[in-house]
Short mmCIF file of C-alpha atoms in Angstrom, two decimals:
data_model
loop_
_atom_site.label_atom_id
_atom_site.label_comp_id
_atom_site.label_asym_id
_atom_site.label_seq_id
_atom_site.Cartn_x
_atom_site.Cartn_y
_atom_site.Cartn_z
CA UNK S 460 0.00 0.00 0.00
CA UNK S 461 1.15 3.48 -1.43
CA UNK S 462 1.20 5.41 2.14
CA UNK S 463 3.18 8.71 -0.08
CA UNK S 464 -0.19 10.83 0.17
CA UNK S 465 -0.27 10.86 4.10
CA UNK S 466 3.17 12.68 4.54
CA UNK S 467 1.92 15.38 2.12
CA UNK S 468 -1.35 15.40 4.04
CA UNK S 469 0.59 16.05 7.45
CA UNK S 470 2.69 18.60 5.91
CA UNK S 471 -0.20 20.71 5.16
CA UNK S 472 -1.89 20.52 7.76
CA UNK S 473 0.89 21.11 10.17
CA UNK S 474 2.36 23.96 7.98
CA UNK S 475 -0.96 25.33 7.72
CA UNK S 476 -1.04 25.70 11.24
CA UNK S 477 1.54 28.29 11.49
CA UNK S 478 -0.02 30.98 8.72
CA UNK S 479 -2.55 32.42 11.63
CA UNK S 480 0.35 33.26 14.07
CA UNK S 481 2.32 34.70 11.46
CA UNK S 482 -0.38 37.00 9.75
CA UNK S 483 -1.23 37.92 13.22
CA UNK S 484 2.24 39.12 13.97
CA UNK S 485 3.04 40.50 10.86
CA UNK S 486 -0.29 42.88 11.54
CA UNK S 487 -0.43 43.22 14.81
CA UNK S 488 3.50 43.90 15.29
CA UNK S 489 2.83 42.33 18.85
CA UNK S 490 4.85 39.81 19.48
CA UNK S 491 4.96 40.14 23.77
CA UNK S 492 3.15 37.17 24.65
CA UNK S 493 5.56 34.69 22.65
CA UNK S 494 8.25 33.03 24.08
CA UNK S 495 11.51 33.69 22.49
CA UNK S 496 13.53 30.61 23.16
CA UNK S 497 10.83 28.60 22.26
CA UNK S 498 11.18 30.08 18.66
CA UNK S 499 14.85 29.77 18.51
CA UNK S 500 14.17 26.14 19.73
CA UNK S 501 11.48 25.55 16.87
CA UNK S 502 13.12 27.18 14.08
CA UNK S 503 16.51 25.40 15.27
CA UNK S 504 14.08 22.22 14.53
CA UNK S 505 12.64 22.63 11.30
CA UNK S 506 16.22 23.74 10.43
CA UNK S 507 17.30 19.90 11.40
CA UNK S 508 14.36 18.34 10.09
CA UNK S 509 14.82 20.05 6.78
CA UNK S 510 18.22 18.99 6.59
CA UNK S 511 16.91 15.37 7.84
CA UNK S 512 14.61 15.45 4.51
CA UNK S 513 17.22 16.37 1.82
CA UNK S 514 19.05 13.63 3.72
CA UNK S 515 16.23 11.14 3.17
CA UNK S 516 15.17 12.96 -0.16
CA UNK S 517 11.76 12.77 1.11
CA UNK S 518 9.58 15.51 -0.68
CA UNK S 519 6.83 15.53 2.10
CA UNK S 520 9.40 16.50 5.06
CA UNK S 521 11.21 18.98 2.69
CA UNK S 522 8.26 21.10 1.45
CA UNK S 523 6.68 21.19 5.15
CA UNK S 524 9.43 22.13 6.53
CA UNK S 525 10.56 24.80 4.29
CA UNK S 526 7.16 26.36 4.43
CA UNK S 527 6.43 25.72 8.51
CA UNK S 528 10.51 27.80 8.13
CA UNK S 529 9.17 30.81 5.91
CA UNK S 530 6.55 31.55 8.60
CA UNK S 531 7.86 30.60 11.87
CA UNK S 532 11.10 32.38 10.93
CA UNK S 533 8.64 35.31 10.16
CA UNK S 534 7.67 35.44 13.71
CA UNK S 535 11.22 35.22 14.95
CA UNK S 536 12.55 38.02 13.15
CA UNK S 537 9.44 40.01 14.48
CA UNK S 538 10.35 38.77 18.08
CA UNK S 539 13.90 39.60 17.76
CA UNK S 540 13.28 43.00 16.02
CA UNK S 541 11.01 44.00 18.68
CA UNK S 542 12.79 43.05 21.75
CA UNK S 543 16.70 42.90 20.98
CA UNK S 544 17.28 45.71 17.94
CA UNK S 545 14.66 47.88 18.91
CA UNK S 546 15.88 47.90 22.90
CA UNK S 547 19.32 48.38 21.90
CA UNK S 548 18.49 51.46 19.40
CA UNK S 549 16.46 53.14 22.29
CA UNK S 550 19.46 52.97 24.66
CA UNK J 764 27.68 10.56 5.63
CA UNK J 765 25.11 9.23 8.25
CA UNK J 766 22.82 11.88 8.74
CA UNK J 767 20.61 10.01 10.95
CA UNK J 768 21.33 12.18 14.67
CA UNK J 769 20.05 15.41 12.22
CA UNK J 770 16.64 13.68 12.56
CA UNK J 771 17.08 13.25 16.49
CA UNK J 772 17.81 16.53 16.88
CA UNK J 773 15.18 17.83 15.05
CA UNK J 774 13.07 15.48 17.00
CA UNK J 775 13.92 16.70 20.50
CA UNK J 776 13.55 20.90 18.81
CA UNK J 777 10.13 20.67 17.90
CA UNK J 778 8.79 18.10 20.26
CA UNK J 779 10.31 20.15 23.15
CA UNK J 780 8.71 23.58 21.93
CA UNK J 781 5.19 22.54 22.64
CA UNK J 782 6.00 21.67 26.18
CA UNK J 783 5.83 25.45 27.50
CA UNK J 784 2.40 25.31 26.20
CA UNK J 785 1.24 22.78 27.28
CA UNK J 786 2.46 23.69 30.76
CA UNK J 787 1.00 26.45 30.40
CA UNK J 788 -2.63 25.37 29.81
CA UNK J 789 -2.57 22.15 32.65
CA UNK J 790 -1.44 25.34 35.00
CA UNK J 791 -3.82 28.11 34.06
CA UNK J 792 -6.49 26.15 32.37
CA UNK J 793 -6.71 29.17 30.28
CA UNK J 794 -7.48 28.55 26.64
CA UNK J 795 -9.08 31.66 25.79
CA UNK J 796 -6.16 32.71 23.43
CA UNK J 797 -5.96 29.14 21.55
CA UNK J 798 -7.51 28.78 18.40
CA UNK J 799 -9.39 25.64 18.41
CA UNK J 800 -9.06 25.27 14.32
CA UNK J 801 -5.73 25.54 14.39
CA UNK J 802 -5.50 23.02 17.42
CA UNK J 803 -7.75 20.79 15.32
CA UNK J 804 -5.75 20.97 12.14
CA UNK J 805 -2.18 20.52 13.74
CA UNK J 806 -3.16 17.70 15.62
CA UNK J 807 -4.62 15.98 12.57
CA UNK J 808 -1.24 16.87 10.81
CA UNK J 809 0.68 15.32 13.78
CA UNK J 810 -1.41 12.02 13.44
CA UNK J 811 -0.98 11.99 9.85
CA UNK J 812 3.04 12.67 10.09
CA UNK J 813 2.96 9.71 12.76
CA UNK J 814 1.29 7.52 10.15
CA UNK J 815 3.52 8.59 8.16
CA UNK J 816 6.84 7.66 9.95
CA UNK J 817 5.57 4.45 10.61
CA UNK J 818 5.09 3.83 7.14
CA UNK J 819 8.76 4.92 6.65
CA UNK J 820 9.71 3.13 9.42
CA UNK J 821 11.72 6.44 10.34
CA UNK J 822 11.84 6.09 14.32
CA UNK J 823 12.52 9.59 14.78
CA UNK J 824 9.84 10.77 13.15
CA UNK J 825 7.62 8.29 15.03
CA UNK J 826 9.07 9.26 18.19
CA UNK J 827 8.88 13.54 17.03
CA UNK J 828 5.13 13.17 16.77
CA UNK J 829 4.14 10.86 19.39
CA UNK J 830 6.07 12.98 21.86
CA UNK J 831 4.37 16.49 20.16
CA UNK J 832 1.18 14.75 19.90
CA UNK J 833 0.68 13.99 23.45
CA UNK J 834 1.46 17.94 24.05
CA UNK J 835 -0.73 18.95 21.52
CA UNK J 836 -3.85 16.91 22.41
CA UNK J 837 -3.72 17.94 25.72
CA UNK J 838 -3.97 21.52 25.12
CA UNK J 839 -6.88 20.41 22.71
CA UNK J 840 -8.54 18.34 25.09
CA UNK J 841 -8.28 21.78 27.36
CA UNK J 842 -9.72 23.68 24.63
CA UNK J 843 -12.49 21.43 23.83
CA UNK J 844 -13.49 21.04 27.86
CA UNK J 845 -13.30 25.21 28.29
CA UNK J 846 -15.36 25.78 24.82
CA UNK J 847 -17.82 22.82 24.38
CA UNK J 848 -18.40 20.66 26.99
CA UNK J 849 -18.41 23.27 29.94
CA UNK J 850 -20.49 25.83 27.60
CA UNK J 851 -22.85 22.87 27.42
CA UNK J 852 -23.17 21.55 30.71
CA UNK J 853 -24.18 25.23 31.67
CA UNK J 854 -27.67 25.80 29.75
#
C-alpha cells in the first residue's frame, strides 16, 4: 500500500497551522506574549528536520518544513526586532 | 555521511517547543487565546506525520510526533473542555 499521500497530508496541515500566528504578527507587530527561546528552539528544529529530509530525499518532510521555516522564521525576526534591535536602538 | 542524529535533533527541537504550552494550559487552564481550528488541524497533521513515519519506518519521526502529539492533544482536550463541553453543561 502506497502510504506517499499521508506525509503530504501532514505537511499541510501542520504547515498550515503556522499561517494564523504569522499574519497575526506580521499585523499586529505584537509579538509580547511569545516566548523567544521557544522560537529559537522551533526554528533550530525545522532547520534539522529540513536537513533530515534532503538527507532522506523525502519531498513531504522537505516542502513542510521549508514552508512551517518561511513563517515561523517570520515570527522570529518580528520577536527579535522588537525586543533585541529595537531595545538596543532606544538605549 | 550518516545523517541520521540530524533527525534526532530535530526530534527533541520541535517536540520540546510545545512543552511550555502545554504547561502552560494544565497550570492556568486558560485557553481563551488558543484557536481551536488551528488546534484541530495541527493535531490531525501530527497524526498523519505519525502515520507517516511508521510507514517509513523512520523512528525519529515516530518518536517527534508521538512525543508532540501527546502535548498537543492535551492543550486540545483543554480547549475542547473550556469551549464545548463546559459551555454545554451550563444551559
Amino acid at each position: 500500500m502506497n502510504l506517499e499521500w499521508m506525509g503530504y497530508a501532514a505537511a499541510v496541515c501542520t504547515a498550515s497551522s503556522f499561517i494564523p500566528q504569522a499574519i497575526h504578527t506580521l499585523k499586529t507587530k505584537d509579538t509580547r506574549a511569545i516566548s523567544l527561546s521557544m522560537y529559537i528552539i522551533f526554528n533550530l528544529g525545522i532547520m534539522f528536520w529540513l536537513g533530515y529530509g534532503l538527507y532522506l530525499n523525502d519531498l513531504a518532510i522537505i516542502l513542510a518544513n521549508a514552508v512551517t521555516g518561511m513563517f515561523s522564521l517570520t515570527v522570529l525576526i518580528a520577536k527579535l526586532k522588537n525586543d533585541v534591535w529595537n531595545k538596543r536602538s532606544a538605549e
